[in-house]
Coordinates of C-alpha atoms and ligand atoms in Angstrom, one line a residue:
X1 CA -29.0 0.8 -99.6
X2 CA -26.4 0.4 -102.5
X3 CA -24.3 2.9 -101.8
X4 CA -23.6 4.0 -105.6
X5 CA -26.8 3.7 -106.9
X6 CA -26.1 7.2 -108.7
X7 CA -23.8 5.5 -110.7
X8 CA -25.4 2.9 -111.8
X9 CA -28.7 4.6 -112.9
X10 CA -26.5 6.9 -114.6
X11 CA -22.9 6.2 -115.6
X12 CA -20.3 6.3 -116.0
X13 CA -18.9 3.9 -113.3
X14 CA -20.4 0.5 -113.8
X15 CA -17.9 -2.0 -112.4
X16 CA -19.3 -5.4 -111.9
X17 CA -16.7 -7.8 -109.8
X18 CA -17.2 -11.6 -110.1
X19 CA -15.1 -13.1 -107.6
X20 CA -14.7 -17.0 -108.5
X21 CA -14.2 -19.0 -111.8
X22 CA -16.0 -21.8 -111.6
X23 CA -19.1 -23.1 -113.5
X24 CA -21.5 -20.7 -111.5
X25 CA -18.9 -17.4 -112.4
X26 CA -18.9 -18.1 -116.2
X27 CA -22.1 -18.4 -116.2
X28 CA -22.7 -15.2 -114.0
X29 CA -20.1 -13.3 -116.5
X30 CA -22.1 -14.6 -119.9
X31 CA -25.2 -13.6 -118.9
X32 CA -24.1 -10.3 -117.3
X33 CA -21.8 -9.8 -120.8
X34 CA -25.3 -10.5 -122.7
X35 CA -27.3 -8.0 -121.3
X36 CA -24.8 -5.4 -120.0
X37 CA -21.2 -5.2 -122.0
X38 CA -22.9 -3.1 -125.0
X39 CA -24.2 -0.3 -121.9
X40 CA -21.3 0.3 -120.7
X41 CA -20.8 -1.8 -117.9
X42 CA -17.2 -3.0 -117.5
X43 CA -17.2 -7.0 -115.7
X44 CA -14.1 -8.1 -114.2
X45 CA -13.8 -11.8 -113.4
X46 CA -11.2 -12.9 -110.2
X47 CA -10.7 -16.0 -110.3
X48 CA -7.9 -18.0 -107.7
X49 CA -5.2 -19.9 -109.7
X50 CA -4.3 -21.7 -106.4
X51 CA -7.9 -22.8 -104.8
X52 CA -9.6 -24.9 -107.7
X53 CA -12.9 -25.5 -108.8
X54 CA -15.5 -28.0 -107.2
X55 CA -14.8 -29.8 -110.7
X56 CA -18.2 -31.8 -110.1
X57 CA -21.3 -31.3 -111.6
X58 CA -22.1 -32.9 -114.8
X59 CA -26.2 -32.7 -115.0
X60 CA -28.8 -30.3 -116.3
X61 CA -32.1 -30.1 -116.1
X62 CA -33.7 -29.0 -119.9
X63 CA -33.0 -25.1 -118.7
X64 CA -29.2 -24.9 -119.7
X65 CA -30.0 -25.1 -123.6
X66 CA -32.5 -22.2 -122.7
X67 CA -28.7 -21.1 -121.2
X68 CA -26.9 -21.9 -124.2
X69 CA -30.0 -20.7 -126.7
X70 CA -30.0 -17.5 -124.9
X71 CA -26.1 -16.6 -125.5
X72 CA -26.4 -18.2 -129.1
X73 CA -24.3 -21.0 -128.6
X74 CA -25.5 -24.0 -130.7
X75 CA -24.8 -27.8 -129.4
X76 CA -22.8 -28.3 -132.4
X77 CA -20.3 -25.7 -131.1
X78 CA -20.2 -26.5 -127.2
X79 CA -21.1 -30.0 -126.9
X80 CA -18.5 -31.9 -128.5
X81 CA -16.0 -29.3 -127.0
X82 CA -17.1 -30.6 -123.4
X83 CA -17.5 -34.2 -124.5
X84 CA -21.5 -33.6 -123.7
X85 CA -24.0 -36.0 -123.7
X86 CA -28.6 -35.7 -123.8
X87 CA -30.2 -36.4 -120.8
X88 CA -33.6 -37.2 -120.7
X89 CA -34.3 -37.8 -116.9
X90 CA -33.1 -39.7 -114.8
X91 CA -33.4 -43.5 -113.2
X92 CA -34.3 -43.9 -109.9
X93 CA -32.8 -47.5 -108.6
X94 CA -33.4 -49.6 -105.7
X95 CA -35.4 -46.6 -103.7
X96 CA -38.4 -48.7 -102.8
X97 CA -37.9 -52.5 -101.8
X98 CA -41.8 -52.5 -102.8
X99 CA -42.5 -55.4 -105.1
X100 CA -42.6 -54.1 -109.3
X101 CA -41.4 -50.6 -107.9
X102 CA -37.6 -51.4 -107.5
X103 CA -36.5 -48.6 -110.1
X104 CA -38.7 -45.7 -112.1
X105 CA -37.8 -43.4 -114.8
X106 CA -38.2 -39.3 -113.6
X107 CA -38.2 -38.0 -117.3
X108 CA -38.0 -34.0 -118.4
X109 CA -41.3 -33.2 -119.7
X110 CA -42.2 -33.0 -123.2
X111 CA -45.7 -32.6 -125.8
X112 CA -46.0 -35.9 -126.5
X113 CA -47.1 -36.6 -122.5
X114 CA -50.5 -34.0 -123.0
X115 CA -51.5 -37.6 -124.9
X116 CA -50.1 -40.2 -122.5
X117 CA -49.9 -38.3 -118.9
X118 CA -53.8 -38.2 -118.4
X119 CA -54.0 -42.2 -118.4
X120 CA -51.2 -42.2 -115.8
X121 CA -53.1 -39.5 -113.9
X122 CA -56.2 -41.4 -113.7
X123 CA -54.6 -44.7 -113.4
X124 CA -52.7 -43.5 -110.1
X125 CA -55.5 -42.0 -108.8
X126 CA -57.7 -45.2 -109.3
X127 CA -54.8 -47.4 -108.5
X128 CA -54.6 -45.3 -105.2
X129 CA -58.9 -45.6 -104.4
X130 CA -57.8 -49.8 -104.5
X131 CA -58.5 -50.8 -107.8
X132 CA -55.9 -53.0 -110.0
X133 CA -54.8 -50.9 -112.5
X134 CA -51.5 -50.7 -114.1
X135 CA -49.9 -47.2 -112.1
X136 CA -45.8 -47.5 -112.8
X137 CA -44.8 -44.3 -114.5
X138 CA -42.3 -46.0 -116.6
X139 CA -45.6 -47.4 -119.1
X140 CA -46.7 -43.8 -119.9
X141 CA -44.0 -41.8 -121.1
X142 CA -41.8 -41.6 -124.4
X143 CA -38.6 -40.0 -122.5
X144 CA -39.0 -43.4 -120.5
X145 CA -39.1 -45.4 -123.6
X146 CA -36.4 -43.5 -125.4
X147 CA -33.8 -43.5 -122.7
X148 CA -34.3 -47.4 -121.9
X149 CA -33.4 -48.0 -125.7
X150 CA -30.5 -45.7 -125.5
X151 CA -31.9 -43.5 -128.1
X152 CA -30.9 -39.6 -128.4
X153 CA -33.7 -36.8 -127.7
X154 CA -33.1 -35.3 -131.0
X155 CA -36.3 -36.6 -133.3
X156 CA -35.9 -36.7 -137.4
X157 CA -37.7 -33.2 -139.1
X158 CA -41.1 -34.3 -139.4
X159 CA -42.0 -35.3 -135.8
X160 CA -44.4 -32.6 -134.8
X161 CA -43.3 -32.5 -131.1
X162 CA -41.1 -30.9 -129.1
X163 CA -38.5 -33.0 -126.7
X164 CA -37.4 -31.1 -123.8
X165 CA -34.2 -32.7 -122.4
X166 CA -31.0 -31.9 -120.2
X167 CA -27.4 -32.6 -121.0
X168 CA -24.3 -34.5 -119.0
X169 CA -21.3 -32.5 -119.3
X170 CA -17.4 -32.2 -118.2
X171 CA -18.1 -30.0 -115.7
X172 CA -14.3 -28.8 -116.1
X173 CA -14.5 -28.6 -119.9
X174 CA -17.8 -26.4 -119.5
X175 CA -16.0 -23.9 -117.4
X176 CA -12.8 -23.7 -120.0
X177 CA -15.6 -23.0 -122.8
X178 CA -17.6 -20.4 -121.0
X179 CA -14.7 -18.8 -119.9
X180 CA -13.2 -18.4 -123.1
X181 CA -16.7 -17.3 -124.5
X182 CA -16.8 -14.5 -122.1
X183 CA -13.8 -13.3 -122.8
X184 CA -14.5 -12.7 -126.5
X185 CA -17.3 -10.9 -125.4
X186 CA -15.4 -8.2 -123.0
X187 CA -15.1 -10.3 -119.4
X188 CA -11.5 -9.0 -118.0
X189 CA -10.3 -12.2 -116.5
X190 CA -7.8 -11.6 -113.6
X191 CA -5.8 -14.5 -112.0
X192 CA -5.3 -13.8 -108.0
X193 CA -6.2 -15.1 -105.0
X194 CA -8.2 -12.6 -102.9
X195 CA -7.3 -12.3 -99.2
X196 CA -9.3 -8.9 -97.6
X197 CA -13.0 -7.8 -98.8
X198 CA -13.3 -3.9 -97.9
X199 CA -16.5 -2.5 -96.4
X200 CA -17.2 0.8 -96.8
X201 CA -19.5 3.0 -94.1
X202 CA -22.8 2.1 -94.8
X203 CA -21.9 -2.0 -94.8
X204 CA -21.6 -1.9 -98.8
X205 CA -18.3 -3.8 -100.0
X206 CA -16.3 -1.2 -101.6
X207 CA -13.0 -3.5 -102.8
X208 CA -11.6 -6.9 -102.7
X209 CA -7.4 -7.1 -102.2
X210 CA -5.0 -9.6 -104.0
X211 CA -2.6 -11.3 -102.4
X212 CA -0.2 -9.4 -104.2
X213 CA -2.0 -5.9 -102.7
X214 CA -3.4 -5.0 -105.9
X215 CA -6.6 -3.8 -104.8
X216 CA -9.5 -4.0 -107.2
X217 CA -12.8 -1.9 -106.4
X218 CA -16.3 -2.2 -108.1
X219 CA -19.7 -1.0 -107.5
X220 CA -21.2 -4.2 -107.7
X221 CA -19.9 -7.8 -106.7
X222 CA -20.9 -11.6 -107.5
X223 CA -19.7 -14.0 -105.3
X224 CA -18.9 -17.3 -107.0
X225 CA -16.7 -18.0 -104.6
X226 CA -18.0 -22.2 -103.9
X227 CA -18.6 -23.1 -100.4
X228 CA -16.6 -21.0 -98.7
X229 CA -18.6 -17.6 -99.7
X230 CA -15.5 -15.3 -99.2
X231 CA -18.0 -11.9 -99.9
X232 CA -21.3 -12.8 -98.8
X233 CA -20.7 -15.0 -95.9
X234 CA -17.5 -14.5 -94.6
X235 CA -17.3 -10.5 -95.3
X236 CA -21.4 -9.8 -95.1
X237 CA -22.2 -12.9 -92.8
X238 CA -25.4 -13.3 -94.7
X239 CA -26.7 -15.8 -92.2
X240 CA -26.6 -19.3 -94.0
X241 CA -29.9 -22.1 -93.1
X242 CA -28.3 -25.2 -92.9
X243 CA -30.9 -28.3 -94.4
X244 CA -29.3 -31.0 -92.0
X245 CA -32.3 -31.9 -90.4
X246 CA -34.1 -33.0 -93.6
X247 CA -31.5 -33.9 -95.7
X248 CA -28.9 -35.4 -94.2
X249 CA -26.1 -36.0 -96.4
X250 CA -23.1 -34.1 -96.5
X251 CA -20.4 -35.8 -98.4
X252 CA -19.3 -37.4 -101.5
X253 CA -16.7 -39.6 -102.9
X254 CA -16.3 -39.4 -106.8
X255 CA -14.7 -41.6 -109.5
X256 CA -14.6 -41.8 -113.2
X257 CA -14.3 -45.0 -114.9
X258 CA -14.1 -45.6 -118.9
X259 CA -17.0 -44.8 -121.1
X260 CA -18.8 -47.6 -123.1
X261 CA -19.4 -47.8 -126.7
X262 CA -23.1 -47.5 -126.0
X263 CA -24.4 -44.7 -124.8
X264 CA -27.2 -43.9 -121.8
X265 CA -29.1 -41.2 -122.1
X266 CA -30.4 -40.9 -118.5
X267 CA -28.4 -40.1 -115.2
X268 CA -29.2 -43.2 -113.3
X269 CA -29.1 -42.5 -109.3
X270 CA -28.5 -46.4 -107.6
X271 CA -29.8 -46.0 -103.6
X272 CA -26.9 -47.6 -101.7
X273 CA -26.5 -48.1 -97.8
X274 CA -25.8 -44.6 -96.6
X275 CA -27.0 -42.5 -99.6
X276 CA -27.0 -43.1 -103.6
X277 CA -25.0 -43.1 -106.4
X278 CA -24.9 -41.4 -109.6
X279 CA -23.6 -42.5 -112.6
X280 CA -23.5 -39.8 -115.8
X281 CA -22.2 -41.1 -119.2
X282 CA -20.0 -38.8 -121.5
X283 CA -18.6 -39.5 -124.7
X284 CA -15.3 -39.8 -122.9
X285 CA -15.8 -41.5 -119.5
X286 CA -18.6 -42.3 -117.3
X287 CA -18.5 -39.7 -114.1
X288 CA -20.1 -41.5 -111.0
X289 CA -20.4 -40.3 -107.5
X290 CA -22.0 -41.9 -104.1
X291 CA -23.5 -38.9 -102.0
X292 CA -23.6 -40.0 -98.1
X293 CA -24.4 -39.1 -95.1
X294 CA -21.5 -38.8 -92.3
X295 CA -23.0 -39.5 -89.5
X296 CA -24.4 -42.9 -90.4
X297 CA -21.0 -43.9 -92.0
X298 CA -17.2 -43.1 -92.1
X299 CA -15.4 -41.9 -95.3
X300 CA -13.6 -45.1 -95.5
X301 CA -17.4 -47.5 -95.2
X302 CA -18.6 -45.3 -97.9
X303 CA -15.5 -45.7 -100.3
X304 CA -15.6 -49.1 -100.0
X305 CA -19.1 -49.7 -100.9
X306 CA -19.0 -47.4 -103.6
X307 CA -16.1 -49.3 -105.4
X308 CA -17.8 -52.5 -104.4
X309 CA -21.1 -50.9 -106.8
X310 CA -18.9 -49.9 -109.6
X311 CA -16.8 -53.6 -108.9
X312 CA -13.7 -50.9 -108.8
X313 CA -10.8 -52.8 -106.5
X314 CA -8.6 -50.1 -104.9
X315 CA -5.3 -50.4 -106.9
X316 CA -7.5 -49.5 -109.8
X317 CA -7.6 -46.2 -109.4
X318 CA -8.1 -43.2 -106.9
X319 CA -11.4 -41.5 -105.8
X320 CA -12.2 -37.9 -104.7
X321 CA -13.5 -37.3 -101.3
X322 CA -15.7 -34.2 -101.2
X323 CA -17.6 -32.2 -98.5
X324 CA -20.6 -30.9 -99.0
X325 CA -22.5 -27.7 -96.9
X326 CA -26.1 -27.9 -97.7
X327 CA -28.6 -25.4 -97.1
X328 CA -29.1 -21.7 -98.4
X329 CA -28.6 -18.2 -97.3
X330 CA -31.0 -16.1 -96.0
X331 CA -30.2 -13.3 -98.6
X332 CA -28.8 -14.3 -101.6
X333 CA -28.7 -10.3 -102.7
X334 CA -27.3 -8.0 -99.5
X335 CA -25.9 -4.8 -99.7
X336 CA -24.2 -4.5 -103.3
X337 CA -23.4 -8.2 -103.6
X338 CA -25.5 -11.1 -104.9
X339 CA -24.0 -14.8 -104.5
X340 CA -24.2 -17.1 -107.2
X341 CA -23.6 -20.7 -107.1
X342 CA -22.2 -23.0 -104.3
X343 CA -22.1 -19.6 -102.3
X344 CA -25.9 -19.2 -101.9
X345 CA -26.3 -22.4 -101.5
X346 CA -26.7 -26.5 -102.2
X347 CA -29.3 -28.9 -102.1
X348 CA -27.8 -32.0 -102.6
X349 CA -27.6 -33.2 -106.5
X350 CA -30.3 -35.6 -107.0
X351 CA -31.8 -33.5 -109.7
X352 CA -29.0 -31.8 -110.7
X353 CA -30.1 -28.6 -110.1
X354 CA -27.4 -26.2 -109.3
X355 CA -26.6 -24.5 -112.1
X356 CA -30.7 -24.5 -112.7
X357 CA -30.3 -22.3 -109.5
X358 CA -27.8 -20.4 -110.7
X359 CA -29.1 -19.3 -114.4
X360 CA -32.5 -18.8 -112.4
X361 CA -30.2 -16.7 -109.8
X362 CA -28.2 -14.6 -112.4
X363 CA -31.6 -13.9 -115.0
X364 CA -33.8 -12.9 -111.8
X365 CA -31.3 -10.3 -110.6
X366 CA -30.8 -9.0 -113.8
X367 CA -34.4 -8.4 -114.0
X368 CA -34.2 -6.8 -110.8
X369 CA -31.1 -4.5 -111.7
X370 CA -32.8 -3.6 -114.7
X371 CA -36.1 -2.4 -112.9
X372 CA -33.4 0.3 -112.0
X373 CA -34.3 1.0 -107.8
X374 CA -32.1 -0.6 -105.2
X375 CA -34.6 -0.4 -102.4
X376 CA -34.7 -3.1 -99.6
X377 CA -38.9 -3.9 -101.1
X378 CA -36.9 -4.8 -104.1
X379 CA -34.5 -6.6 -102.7
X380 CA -36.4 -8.4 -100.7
X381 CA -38.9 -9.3 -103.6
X382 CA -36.0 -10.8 -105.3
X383 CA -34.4 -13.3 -102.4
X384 CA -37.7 -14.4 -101.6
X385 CA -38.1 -15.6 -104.8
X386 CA -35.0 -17.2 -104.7
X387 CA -35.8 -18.8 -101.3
X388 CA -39.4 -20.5 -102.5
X389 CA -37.1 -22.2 -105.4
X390 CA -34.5 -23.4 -103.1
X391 CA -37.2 -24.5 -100.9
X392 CA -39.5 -25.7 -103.7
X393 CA -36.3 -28.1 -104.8
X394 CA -35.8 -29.4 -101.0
X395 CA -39.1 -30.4 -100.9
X396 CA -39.1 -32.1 -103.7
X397 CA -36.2 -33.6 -102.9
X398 CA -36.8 -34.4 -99.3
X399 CA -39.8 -36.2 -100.2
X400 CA -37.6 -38.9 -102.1
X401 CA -36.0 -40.1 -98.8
X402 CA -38.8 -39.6 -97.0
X403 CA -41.2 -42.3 -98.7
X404 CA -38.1 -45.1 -99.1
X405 CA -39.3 -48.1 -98.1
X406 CA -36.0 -49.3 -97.2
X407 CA -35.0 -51.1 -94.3
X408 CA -31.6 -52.4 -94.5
X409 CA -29.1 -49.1 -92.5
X410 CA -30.6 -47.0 -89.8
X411 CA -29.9 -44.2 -92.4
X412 CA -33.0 -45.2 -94.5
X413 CA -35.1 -46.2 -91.6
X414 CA -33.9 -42.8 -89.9
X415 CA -35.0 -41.1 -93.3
X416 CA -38.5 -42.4 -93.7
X417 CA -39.4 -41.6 -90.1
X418 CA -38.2 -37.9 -90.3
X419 CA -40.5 -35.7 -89.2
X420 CA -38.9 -32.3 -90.3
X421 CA -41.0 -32.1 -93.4
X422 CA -42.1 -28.8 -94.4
X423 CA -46.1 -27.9 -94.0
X424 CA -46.2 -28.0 -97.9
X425 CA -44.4 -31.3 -98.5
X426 CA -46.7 -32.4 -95.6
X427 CA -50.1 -31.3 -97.8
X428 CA -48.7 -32.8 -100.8
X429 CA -47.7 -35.6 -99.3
X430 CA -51.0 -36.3 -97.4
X431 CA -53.3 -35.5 -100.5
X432 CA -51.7 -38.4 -102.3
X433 CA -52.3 -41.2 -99.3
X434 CA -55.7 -39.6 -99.2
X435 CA -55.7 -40.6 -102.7
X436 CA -56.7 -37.1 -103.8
X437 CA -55.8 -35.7 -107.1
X438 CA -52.6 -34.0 -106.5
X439 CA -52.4 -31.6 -109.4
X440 CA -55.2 -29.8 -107.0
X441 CA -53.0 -29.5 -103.8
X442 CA -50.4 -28.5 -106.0
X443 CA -52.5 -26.1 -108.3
X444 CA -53.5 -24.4 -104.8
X445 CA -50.0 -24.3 -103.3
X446 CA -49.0 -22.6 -106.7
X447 CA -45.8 -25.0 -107.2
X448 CA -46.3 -26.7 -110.1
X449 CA -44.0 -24.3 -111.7
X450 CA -40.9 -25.5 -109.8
X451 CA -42.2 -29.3 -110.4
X452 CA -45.3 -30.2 -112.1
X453 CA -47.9 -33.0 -111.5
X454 CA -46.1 -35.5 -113.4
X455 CA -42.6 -34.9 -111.7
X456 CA -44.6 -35.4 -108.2
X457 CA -46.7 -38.3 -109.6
X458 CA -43.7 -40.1 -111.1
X459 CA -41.8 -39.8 -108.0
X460 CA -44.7 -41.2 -105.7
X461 CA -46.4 -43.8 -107.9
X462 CA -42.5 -44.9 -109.0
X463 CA -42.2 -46.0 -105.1
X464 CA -45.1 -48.1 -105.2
X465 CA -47.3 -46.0 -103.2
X466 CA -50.0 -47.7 -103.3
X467 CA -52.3 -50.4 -101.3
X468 CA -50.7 -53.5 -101.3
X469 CA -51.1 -55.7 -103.9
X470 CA -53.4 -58.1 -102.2
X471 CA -56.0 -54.9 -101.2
X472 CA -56.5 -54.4 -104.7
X473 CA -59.9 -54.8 -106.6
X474 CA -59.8 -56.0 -109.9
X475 CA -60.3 -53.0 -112.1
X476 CA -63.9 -53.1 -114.3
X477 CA -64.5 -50.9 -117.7
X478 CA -64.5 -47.5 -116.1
X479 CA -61.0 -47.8 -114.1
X480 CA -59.7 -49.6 -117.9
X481 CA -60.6 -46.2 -119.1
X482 CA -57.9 -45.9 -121.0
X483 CA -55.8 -48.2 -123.4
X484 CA -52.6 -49.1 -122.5
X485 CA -52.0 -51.1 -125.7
X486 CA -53.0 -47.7 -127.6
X487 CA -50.7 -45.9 -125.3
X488 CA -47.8 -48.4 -125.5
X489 CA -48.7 -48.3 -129.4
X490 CA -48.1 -44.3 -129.9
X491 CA -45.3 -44.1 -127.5
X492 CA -43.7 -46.7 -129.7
X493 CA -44.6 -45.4 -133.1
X494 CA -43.2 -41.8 -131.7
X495 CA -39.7 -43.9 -130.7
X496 CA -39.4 -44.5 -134.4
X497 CA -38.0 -40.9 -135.3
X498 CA -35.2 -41.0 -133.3
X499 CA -32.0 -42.5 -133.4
X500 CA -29.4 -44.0 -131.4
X501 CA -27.4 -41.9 -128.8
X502 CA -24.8 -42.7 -129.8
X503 CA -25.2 -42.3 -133.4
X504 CA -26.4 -38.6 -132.8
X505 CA -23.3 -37.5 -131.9
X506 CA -21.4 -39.1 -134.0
X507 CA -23.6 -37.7 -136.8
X508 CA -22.7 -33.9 -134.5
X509 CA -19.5 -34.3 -134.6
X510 CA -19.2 -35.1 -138.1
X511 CA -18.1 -38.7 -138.3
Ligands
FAD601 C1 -20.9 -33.9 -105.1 C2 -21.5 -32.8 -106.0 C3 -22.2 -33.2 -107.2 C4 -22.8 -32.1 -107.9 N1 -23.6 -32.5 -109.0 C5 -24.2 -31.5 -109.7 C6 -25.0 -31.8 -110.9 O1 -25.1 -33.0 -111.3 N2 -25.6 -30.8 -111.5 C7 -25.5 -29.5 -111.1 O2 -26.1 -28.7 -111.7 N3 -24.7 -29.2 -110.1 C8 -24.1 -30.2 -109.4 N4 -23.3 -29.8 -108.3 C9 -23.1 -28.4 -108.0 C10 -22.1 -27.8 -109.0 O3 -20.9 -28.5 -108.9 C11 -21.8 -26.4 -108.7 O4 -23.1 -25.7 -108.6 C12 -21.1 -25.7 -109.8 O5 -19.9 -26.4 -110.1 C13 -20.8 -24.3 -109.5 O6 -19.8 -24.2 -108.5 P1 -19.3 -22.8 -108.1 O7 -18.8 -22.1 -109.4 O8 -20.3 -22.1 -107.3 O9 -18.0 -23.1 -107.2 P2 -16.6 -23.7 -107.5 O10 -16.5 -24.6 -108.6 O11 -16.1 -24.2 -106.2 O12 -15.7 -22.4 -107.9 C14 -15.3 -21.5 -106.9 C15 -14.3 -20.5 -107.6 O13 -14.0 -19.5 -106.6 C16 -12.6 -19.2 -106.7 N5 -12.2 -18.7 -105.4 C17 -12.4 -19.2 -104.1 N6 -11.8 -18.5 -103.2 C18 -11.2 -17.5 -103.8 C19 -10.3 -16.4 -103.4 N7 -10.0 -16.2 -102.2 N8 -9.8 -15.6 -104.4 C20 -10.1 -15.8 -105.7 N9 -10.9 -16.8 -106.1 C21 -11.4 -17.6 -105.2 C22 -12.0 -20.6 -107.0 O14 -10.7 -20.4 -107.6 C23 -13.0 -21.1 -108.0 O15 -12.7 -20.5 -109.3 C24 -22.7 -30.8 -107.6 C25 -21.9 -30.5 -106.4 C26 -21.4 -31.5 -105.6 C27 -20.6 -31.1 -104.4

């Protein structure tokens, strides 16, 4: 039970502790700030001047200008501080060896698919009964279209569609704005490192202790403390479920290298030997990353393959190595302390999800908080919901090494043959070599909320799965159902209210 539950429901002691200043506590400290500062609530944020930020982590998905939208914070003012770029999906390279299915385009969703998506649909499903039919995602979609031209999200006034799209960000820069934005809205920002978390009787964390012994208590803590989880792992030992088995890398080696004059507006994620490689363009640099998997390679293999992709010689500058502990705890909210961010957990960043998880994290607890009762039902209600979207994104995730048809490094054989698959990955999964409709399996699974139809259909139809080529029928008037000419013809007409990326933000920032 949260042991001051009195005080909360009624005053006057409302002390929320954030313990941790990186990307996941700002964002924690806004959103609390938003809905709490002007109740009186007093939120303190602790943040270490000596252990640094994870300073990675420079994807969205389309939810952080919900984020941003939500604390009033236009583009205009945040982008151009964090030399931000759009995103509007990301490309998916050399993760099928099959033949015209080498790279496909994952894009965010957006109105303009309700006209195009239905003849991808049916011409994956027919492709799938054996019928010759053109079924690479990349023909169907405007997001595709725009980001292969390098053209911005943002349409001219008079398109009559909305664009949903994600941003690439300096993940550092992002944490200086937020940080200073909470702080004009009431965040007390302490600099110390903690070294003691004290429990009082009934398990409830009571206060955390400064190095210097200043000793700071609240009635409610966030722990945004990054892998190493000071309050809910190492002081609560919320037990942590490690994804090893499914997904099996655990390190990364970073680098930045000098931005171009024009500018992508797609993450693009190159397979390699042992893993894959992002690259994510700012307007200052491009951030790039290879994500591997120790036990199929050594630090050293991995580095040199990664500067071998990025044609980086090693005088040329130094790279980052990085750990990474993947997996989730079991309770994301115990006692009177809910983790946010690296803390709770990390799926590996294919699809840039984190903070994703972390907004959905901060907004479901303060729903929770708000309904006022601190019982375990509700407690409960609200880590389970957490766990189906950690697990929701592993699936989806899982399922991209897990239909690779690469054969080069045990690690990609290893990956296509593991049988670890959750039963829901499995049904999706086998409803799509069954060549059933999948929006069905996922309709009755009730997770097309955490990824829809297209999302799963891209991913699976941009591998090629498929019969092979040489089983196909030709297709007759009833597989031709729809148009692709037509289709090609709308999505190209569409293309023609929006500009360059690069022009965009020029035209942001004023120049
Ligand atoms: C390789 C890699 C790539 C990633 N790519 C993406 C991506 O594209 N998109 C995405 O959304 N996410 C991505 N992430 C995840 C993303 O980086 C994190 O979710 C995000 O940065 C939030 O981190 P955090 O704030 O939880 O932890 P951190 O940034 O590690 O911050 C931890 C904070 O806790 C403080 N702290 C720790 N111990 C103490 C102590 N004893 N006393 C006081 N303070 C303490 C530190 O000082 C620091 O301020 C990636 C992660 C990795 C590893």
């Amino acid at each position: 039970m949260f042991e001051q539950n009195q005080k909360l429901s009624g005053a006057p002691a409302k002390k929320i502790v954030i313990v941790g200043g990186g990307t996941a506590g700002w964002m924690a400290a806004n959103l609390m700030a938003k809905n709490w500062a002007n109740k009186g609530f007093e939120i303190t944020l602790i943040e270490s001047p000596d252990i640094g930020i994870i300073g990675v982590g420079e994807g969205s998905t389309p939810q952080l200008k919900g984020f941003m939208d939500s604390l009033g914070i236009s583009e205009q003012e945040w982008m151009p501080a964090c030399n931000a770029t759009y995103k509007l999906g990301i490309k998916f390279k050399d993760w099928s060896v099959r033949p015209g299915f080498t790279s496909y385009f994952h894009p965010f969703p957006a109105q303009p698919d309700d006209y195009t998506a239905p003849a991808f649909f049916h011409n994956s499903y027919v492709r799938r009964q054996g019928v010759d039919v053109q079924g690479h995602p990349d023909h169907f979609f405007l997001a595709t279209h725009l980001a292969a031209q390098k053209k911005s999200p943002i349409a001219s006034e008079n398109f009559p569609f909305e664009i949903n799209y994600g941003y690439h960000f300096d993940s550092t820069l992002l944490g200086q704005f937020l940080a200073q934005f909470a702080r004009d809205n009431g965040v007390k920002h302490v600099q110390a490192t903690i070294n003691d978390v004290r429990l009082g009787a009934g398990g409830d964390i009571v206060s955390v202790v400064t190095e210097g012994g200043q000793e700071i208590s609240g009635d409610l803590f966030v722990d945004c403390s990054g892998f190493r989880g000071l309050l809910i792992q190492q002081a609560l030992k919320s037990n942590f479920v490690s994804f090893g088995k499914n997904l099996f890398n655990d390190s990364a080696v970073v680098v930045q290298t000098p931005g171009t004059e024009e500018l992508e507006s797609q993450t693009i994620s190159t397979a390699l030997k042992y893993g894959w490689a992002w690259k994510i363009p700012l307007t200052s640099r491009i951030g790039n990353g290879y994500v591997f998997s120790s036990s199929f390679c050594t630090p050293d293999q991995a580095e040199t393959e990664f500067r071998q992709h990025l044609g980086l010689q090693e005088s040329d500058v130094a790279v980052r190595h990085l750990k990474m502990k993947v997996g989730r705890l079991e309770q994301h909210w115990a006692k009177n302390c809910v983790a946010v961010g690296l803390s709770q957990g990390f799926i590996e960043p294919l699809e840039a999800t984190a903070l994703h998880l972390v907004q959905e994290t901060v907004e479901g607890f303060i729903d929770a908080f708000e309904k006022g009762s601190f019982t375990d039902r509700n407690r409960a209600q609200f880590n389970n919901s957490i766990n189906d979207r950690f697990e929701a994104v592993r699936n989806y995730i899982v399922a991209h090494y897990r239909v690779n048809s690469r054969s080069d490094t045990d690690y990609w054989v290893e990956n296509a043959r593991n049988e670890h698959l959750s039963s829901s990955l499995r049904s999706v999964l086998e409803a799509w070599i069954r060549g059933k409709n999948i929006s069905d399996e996922l309709d009755r699974q009730d997770i097309d909320r955490y990824y829809p139809s297209i999302s799963w259909n891209c991913l699976l139809a941009g591998y090629g799965l498929y019969p092979e080529q040489h089983q196909l029928k030709p297709g007759n008037e009833l597989a031709n159902k729809y148009d692709l000419n037509n289709i090609q013809d709308f999505i190209h007409r569409c293309s023609l209210n929006f500009q360059s990326h690069r022009d965009e933000l020029n035209r942001m920032m004023g120049s």
